[in-house]
Short mmCIF file of C-alpha atoms and ligand atoms in Angstrom, two decimals:
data_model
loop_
_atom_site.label_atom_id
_atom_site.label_comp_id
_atom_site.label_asym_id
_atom_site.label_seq_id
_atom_site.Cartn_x
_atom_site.Cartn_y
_atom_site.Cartn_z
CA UNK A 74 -22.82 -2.19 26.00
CA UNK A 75 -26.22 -0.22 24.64
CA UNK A 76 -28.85 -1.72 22.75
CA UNK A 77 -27.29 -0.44 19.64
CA UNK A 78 -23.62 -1.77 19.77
CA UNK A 79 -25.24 -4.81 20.77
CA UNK A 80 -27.31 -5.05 17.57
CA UNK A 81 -24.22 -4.40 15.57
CA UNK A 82 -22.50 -7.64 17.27
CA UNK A 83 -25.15 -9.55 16.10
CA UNK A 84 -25.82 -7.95 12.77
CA UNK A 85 -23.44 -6.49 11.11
CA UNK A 86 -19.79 -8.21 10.00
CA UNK A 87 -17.51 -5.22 10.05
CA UNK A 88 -13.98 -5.53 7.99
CA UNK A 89 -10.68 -6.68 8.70
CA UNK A 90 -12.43 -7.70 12.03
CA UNK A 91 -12.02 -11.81 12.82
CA UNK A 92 -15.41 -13.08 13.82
CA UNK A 93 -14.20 -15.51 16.86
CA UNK A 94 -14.72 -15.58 20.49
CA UNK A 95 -15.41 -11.83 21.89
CA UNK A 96 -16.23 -10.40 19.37
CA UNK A 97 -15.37 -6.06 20.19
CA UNK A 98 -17.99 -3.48 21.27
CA UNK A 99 -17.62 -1.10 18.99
CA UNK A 100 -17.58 2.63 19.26
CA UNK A 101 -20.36 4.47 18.01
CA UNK A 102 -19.41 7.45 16.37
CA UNK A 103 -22.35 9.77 16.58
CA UNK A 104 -21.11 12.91 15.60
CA UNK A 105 -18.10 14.59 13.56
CA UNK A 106 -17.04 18.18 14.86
CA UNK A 107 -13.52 18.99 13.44
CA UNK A 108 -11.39 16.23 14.29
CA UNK A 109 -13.34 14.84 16.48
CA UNK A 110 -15.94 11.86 16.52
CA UNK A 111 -18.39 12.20 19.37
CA UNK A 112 -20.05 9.51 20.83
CA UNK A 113 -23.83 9.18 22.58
CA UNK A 114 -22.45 9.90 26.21
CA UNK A 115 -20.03 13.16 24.71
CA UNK A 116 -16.62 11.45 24.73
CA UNK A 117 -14.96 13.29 22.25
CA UNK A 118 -12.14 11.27 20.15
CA UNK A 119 -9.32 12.91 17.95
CA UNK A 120 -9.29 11.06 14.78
CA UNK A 121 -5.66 11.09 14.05
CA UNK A 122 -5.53 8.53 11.26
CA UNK A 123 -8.25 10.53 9.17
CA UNK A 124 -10.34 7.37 9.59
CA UNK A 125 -8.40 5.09 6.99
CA UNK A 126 -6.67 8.00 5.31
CA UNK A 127 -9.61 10.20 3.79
CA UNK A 128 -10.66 13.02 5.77
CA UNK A 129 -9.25 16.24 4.92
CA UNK A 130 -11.41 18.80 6.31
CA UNK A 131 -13.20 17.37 8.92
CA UNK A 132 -15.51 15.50 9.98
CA UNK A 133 -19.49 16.73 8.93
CA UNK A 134 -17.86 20.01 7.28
CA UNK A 135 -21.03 22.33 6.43
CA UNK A 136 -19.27 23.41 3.15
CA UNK A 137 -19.32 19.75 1.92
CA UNK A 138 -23.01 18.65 3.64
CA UNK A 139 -24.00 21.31 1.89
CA UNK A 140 -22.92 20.77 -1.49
CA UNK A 141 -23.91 17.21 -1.03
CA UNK A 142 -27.43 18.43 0.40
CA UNK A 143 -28.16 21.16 -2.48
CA UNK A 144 -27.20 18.40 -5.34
CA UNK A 145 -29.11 15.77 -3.95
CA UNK A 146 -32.58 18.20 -3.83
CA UNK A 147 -31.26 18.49 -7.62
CA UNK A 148 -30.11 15.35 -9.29
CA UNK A 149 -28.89 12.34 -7.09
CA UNK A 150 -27.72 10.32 -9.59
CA UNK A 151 -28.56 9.34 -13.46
CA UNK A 152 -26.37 6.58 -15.02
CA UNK A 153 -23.29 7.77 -16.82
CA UNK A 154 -23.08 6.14 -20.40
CA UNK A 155 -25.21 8.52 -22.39
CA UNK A 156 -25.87 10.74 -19.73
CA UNK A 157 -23.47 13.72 -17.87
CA UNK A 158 -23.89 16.14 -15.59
CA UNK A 159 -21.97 19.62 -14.11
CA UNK A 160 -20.60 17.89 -10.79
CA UNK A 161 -18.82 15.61 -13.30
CA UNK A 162 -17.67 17.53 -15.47
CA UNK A 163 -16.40 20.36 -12.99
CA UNK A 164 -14.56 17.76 -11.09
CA UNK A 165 -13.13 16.76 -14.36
CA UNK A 166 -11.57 19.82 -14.60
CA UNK A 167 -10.52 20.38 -11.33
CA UNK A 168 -8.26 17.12 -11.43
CA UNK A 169 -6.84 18.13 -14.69
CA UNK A 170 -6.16 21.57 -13.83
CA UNK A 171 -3.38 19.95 -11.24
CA UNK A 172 -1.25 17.93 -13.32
CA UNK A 173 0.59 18.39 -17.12
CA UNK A 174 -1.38 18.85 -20.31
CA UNK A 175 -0.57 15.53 -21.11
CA UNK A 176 -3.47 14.22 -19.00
CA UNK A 177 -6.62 14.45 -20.88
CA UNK A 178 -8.98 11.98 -19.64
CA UNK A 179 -10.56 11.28 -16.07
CA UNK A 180 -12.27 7.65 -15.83
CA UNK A 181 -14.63 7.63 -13.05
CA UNK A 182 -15.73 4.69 -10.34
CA UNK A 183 -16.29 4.32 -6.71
CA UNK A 184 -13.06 3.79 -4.36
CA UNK A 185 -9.33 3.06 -4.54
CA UNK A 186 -9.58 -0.24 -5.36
CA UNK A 187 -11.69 0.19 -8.53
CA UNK A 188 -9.45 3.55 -9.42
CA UNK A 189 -6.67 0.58 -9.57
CA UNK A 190 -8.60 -1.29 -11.48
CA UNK A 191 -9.34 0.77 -14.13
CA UNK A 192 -5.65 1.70 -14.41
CA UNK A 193 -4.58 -1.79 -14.74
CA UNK A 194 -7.10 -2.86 -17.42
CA UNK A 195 -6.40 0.06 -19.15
CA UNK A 196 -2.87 -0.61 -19.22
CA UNK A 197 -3.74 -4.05 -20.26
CA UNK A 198 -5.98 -2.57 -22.64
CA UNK A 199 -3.69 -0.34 -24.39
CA UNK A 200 -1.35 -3.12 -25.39
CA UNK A 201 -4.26 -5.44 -26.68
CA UNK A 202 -5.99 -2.83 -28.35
CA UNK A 203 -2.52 -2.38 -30.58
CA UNK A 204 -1.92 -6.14 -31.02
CA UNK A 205 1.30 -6.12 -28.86
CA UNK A 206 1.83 -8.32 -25.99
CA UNK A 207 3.57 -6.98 -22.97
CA UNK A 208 1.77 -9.66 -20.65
CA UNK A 209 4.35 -8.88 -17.15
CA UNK A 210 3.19 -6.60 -14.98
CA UNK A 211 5.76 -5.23 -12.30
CA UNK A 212 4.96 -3.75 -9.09
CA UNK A 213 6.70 -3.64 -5.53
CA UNK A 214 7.80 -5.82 -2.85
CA UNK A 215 5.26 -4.79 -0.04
CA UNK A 216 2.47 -3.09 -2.32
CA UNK A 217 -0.81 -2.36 -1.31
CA UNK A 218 -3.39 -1.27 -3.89
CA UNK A 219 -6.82 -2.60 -2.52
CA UNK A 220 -9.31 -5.78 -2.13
CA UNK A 221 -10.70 -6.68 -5.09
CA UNK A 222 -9.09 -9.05 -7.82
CA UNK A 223 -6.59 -6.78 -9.64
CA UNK A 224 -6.03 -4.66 -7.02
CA UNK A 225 -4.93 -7.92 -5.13
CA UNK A 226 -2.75 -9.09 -7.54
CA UNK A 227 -0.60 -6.24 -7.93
CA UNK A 228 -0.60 -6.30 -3.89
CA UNK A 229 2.16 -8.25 -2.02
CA UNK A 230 1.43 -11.80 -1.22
CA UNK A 231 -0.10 -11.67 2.39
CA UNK A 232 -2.19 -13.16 5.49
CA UNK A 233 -4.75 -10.59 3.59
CA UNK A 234 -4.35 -12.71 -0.18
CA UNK A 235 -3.41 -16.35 0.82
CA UNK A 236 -6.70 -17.80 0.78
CA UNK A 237 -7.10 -15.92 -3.30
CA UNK A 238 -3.43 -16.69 -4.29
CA UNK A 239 -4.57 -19.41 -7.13
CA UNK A 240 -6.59 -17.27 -8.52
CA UNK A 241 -4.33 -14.12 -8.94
CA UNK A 242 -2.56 -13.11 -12.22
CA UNK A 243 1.23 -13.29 -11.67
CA UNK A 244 2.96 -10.70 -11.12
CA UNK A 245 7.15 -9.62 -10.53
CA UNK A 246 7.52 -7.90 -7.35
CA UNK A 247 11.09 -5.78 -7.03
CA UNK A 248 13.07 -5.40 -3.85
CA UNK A 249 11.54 -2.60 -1.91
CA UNK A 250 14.26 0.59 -2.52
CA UNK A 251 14.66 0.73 1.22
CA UNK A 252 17.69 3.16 0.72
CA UNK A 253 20.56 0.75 0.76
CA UNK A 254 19.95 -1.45 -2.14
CA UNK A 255 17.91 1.26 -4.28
CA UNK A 256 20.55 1.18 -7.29
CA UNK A 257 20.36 -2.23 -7.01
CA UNK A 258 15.89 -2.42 -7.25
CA UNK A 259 17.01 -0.04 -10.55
CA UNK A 260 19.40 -2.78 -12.21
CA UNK A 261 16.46 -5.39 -10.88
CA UNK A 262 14.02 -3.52 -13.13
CA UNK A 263 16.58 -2.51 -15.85
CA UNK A 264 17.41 -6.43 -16.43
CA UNK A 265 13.52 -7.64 -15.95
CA UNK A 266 12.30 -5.21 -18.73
CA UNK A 267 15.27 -5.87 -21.35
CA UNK A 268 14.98 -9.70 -20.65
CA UNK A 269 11.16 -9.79 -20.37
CA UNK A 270 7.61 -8.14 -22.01
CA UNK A 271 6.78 -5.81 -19.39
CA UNK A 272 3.37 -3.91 -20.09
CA UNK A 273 2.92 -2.00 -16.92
CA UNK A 274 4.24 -0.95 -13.41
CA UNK A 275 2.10 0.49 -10.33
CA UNK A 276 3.75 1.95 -7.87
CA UNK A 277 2.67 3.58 -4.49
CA UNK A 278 4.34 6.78 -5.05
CA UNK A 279 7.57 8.01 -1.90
CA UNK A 280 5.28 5.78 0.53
CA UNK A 281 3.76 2.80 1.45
CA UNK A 282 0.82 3.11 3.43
CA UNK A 283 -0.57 -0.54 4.64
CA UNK A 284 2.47 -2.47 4.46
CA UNK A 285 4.46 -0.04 7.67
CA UNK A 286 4.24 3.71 6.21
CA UNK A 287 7.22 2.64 4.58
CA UNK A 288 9.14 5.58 2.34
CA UNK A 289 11.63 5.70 -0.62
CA UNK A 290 13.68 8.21 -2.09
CA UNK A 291 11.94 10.55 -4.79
CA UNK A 292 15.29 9.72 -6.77
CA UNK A 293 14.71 6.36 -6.74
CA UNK A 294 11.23 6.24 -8.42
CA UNK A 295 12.46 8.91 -11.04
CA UNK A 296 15.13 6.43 -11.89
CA UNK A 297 12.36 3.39 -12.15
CA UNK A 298 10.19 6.06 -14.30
CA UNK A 299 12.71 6.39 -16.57
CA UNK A 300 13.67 2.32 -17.05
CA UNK A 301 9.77 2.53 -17.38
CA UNK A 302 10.28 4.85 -20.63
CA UNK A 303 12.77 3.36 -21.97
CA UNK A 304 11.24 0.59 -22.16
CA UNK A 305 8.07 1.48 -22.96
CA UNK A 306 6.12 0.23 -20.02
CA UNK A 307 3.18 1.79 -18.86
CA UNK A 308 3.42 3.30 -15.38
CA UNK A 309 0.88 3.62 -12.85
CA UNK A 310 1.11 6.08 -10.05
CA UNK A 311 -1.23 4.89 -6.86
CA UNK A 312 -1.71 7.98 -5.65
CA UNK A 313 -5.34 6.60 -3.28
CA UNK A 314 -3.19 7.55 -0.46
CA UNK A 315 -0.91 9.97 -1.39
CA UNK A 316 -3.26 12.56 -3.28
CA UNK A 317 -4.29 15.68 -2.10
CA UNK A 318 -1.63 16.87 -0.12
CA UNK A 319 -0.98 14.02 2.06
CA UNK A 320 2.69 14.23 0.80
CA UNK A 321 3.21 18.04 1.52
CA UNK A 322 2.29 18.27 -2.63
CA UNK A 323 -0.92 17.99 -4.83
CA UNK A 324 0.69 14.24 -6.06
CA UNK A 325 3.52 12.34 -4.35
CA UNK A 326 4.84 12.06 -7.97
CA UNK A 327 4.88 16.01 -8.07
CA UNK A 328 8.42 15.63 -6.22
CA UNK A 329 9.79 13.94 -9.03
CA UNK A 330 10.20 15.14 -12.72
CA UNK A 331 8.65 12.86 -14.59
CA UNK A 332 4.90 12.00 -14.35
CA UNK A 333 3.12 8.75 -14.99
CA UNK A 334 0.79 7.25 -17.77
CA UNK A 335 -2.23 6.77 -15.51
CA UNK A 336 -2.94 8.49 -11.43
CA UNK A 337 -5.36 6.31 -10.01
CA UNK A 338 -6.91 8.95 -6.92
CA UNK A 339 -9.26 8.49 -4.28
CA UNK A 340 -9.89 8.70 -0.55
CA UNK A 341 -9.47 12.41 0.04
CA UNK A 342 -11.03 12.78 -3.46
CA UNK A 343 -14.52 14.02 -1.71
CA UNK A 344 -12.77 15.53 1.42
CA UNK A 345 -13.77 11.84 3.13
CA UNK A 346 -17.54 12.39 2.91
CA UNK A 347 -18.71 9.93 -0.17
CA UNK A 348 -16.74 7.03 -1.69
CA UNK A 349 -15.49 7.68 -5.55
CA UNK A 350 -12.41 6.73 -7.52
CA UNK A 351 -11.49 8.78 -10.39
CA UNK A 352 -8.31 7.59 -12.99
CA UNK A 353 -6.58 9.98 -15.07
CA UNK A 354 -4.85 9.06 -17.99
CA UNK A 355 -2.61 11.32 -20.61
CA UNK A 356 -3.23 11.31 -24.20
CA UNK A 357 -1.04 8.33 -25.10
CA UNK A 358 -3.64 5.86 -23.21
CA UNK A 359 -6.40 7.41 -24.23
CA UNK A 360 -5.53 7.30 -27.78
CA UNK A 361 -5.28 3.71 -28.15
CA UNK A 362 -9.33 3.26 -26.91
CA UNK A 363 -10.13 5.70 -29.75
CA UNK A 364 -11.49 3.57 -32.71
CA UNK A 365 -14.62 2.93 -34.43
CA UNK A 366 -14.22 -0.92 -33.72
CA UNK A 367 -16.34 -1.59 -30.39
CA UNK A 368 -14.34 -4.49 -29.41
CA UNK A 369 -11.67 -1.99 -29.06
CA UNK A 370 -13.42 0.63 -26.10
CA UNK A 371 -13.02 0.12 -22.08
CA UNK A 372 -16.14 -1.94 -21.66
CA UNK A 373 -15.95 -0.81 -17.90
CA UNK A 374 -18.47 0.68 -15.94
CA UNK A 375 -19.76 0.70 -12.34
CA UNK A 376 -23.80 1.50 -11.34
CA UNK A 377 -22.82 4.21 -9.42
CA UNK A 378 -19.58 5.85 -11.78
CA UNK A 379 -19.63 9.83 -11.33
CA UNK A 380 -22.05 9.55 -8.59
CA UNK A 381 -23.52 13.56 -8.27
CA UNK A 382 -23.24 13.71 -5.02
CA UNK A 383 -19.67 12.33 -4.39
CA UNK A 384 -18.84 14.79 -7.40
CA UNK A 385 -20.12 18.02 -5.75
CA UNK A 386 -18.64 16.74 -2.12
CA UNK A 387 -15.28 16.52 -4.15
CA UNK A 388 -15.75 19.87 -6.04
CA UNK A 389 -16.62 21.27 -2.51
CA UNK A 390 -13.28 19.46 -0.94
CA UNK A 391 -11.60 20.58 -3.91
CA UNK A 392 -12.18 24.69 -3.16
CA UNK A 393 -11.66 23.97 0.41
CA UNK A 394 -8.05 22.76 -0.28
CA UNK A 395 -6.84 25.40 -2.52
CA UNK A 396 -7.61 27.96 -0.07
CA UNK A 397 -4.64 30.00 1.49
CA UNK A 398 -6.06 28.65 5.24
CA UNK A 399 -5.97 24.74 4.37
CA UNK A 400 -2.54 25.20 2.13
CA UNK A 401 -1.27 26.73 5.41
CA UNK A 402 -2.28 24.19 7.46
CA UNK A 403 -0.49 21.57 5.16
CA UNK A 404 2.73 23.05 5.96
CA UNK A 405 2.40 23.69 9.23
CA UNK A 406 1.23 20.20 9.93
CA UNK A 407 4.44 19.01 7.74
CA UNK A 408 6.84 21.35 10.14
CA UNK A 409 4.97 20.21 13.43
CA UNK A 410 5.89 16.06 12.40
CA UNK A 411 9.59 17.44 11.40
CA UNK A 412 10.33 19.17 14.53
CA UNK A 413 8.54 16.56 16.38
CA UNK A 414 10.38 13.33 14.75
CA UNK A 415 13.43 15.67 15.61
CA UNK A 416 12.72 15.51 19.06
CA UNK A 417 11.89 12.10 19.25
CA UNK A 418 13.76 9.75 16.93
CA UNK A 419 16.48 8.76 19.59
CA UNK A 420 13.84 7.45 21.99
CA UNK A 421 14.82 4.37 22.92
CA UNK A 422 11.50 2.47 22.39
CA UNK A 423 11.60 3.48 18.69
CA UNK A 424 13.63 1.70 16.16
CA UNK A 425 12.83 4.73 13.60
CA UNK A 426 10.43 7.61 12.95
CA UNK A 427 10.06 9.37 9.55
CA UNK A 428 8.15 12.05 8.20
CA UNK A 429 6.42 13.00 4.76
CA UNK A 430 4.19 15.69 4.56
CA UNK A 431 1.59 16.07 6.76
CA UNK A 432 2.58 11.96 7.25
CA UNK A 433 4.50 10.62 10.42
CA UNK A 434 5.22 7.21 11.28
CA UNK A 435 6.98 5.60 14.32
CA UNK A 436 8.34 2.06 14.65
CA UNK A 437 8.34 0.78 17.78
CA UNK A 438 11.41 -2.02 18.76
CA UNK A 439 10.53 -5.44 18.83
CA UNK A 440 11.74 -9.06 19.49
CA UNK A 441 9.12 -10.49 17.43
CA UNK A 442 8.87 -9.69 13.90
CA UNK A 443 8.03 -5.93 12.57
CA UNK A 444 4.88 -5.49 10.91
CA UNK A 445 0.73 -5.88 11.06
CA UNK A 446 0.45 -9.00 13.42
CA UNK A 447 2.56 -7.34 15.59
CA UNK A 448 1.22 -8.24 18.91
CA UNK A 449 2.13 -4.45 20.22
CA UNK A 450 -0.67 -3.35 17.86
CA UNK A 451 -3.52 -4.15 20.78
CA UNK A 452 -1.68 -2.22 23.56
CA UNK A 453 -0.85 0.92 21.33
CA UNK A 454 -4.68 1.24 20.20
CA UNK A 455 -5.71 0.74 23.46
CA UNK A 456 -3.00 3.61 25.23
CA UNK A 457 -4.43 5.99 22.49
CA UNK A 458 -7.84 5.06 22.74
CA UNK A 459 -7.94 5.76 26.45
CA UNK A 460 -6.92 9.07 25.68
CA UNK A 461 -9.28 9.56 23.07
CA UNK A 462 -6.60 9.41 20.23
CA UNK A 463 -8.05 7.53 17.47
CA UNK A 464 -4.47 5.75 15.98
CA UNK A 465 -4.43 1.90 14.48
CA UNK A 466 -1.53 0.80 14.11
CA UNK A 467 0.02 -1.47 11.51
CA UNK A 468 1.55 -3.83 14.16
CA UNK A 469 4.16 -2.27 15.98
CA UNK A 470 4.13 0.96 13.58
CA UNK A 471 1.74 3.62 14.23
CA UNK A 472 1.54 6.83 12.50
CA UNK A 473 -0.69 10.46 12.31
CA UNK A 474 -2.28 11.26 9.10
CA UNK A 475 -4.75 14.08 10.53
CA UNK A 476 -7.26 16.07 9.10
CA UNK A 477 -5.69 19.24 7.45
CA UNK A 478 -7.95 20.92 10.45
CA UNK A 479 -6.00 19.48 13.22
CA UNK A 480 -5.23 22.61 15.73
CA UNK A 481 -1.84 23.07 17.12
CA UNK A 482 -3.05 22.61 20.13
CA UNK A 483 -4.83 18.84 18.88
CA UNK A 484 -1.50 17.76 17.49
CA UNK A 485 1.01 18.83 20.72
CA UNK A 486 -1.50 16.79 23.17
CA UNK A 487 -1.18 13.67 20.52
CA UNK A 488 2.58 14.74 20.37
CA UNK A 489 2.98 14.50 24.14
CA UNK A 490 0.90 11.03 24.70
CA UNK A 491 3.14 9.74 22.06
CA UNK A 492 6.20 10.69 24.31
CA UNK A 493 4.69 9.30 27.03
CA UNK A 494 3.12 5.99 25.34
CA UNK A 495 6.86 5.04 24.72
CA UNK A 496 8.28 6.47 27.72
CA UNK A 497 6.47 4.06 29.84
CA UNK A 498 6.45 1.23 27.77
CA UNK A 499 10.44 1.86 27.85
CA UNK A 500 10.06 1.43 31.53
CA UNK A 501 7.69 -1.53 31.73
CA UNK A 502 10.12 -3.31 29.62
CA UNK A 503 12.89 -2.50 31.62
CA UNK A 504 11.27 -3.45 35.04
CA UNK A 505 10.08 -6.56 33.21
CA UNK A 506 13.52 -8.27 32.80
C1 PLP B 643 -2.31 3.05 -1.85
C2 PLP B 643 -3.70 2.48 -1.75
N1 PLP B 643 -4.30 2.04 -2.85
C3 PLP B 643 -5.56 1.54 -2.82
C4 PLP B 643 -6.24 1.43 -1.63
C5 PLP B 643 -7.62 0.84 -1.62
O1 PLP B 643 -8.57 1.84 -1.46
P1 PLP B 643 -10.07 1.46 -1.04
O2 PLP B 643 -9.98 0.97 0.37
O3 PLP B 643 -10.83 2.73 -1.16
O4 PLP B 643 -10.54 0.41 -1.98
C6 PLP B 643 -5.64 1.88 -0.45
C7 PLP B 643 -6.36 1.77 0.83
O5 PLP B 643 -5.81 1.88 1.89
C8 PLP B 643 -4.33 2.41 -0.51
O6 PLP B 643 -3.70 2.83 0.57
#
């Protein structure tokens, strides 16, 4: 252990890390090149995961350092009530250019739990501010929006929530649509808006993330969208995850029809190089906050909303994606997991794989129950790890969502140690019994 992972151990209390008995020596991540971290002594490490989901470029990109360099020898930040500034307002119309003309407003703050936030209050918001009450919110069995308050509350109940649960708003969870029962999870919501004031639903759009990488039909959420209309309940698309490609599109929701009230965005947002959270709503939301009666504005703000230099990282990320390279990559990448899941999915170590986008998951079989306290999660990070694969797993499901950079020749050498991960864990269980 050096000197420096040894002052983290005693100084620093990292996340979703339990603080009893060894605590672990943690890699230090010196350097980004591409996909790689690099550490003090050169080991080299493919991070396959993105690192939690955000990096689209890779790591230290000198397009983004140096958008984020010039801007801060310009303006680092200025607070943003009564004050604006180009990175802003560029980025402003960046997000709007990609979805309908409906959307006219972009609410800035500083991750993808705030961007959830904002969406909910605003929701919440828009009925108070007209004097209605449509106190229910709705969201889905297995959600996972973020940490703080809100964002918890629309999140499924959890090892991650218990210890808050009292303090949480309630909230009706449906049935997941796991592709059996999705007509069914339609009739749930049909009956739960007709018999009860429903204001809102958030939704993680074709996929959740945290709770497995688990997917639903595009079909499926258009039908929820439109019980949402019908109804007249506000809907909020999660897209932290799911934005900026990750799905093979711009949004997850751009493979359905119909388009939400409010897109709460993040993580890729600045490419993975600065935290921000930015939340788009359409004209209908905003029009409720317009009045001359103060009571009656969002009376929301964070120190840091619109940070410059998170705004000209994300204008930066922003060209990078739309170029013909990066756009090529993206559906290459999506291909590569196709033809690869293909290959794979009758392994018999897996109970399934699936594929979305530049997204791939695999679900390894298990005696013991599916999901994050899996006890296969240790010996998966650990196979990976030893071969420099960044992956963490969500129990016994572990999944690739690289860095539009990833090489063909980065993803078949994480392709092949996936084959043989669960070809010898096939025959360690086998010789086991
Ligand atoms: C769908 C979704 N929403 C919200 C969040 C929370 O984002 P953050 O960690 O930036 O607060 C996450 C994080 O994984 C997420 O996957």
């Amino acid at each position: 252990m050096t000197e420096l992972q040894q002052l983290d151990k005693a100084l620093v209390w990292h996340p979703f890390t339990p603080q009893e008995g060894e605590l672990p020596d943690n890699i230090i991540a010196e350097r980004g090149e591409g996909t790689c971290f690099i550490t003090p002594d050169g080991r080299k490490i493919i991070d396959a995961i993105a690192s939690w989901w955000v990096n689209l470029h890779g790591h230290a990109h000198p397009v983004i350092a140096d958008a984020i360099a010039a801007q801060a020898k310009k303006l680092e930040h200025v607070m943003f009530a009564g004050f604006t500034h180009e990175p802003a307002v560029t980025l402003a119309q960046n997000l709007l250019s990609q979805v309908d003309a409906s959307f006219t407003k972009v609410f800035y703050s500083d991750n993808g739990s705030t961007a959830n936030e904002v969406a909910l209050k605003l929701a919440m918001q828009y009925w108070y501010n007209q004097g209605i009450s449509k106190p229910i919110i709705v969201a889905l069995d297995g959600a996972y929006h973020g940490d703080t308050f809100g964002a918890m509350a629309v999140g499924e109940r959890s090892i991650f929530t218990h210890p808050f649960t009292p303090y949480l708003f309630e909230v009706k969870f449906l049935d997941f649509p796991n592709g059996y029962n999705d007509a069914a999870v339609v009739q749930q919501f049909k009956e739960l808006s007709e018999q009860q004031s429903v204001g809102a639903f958030i939704f993680e759009p074709l996929i959740q993330g945290a709770s497995g990488m688990r997917m639903y039909q595009p079909e499926t959420l258009q039908a929820l969208l439109e019980v949402a209309k019908q109804n007249s309940i506000i809907t909020i698309a999660d897209e932290v995850f799911t934005g900026f490609y990750r799905t093979g599109k711009f949004l997850a929701t751009h493979h359905i029809p119909h388009l939400p009230d409010i897109i709460a965005l993040s993580k890729g947002i600045t490419g993975g190089a600065l935290p921000l959270g930015a939340t788009l709503v359409n004209q209908k939301i905003y029009q409720a906050f317009v009045s001359a009666d103060f009571s009656k504005a969002f009376l929301h703000g964070h120190s840091y909303t619109a940070n410059p230099l998170a705004c000209a990282a994300a204008n930066a990320s922003f060209q990078l994606l739309l170029q013909a390279d990066c756009q090529q990559r993206i559906r290459s990448i999506a291909q590569r997991h196709q033809q690869f899941i293909e290959k794979i999915k009758k392994h018999v170590a897996l109970s399934d794989c699936r594929a979305l986008g530049t997204i791939c998951a695999f679900e390894i079989k298990t005696q013991t129950e599916s999901g994050y306290t899996n006890k296969l999660r240790d010996k998966i990070l650990h196979y990976f790890l030893s071969k420099n694969i960044l992956l963490r797993p969500l129990g016994n499901i572990f999944y690739l969502v690289p860095p539009y950079c990833i090489t063909n020749e980065e993803l078949d050498y994480i392709y092949a140690e996936i084959e043989n991960f669960l070809d010898q864990l096939f025959v360690r269980d086998v010789s086991s019994k």
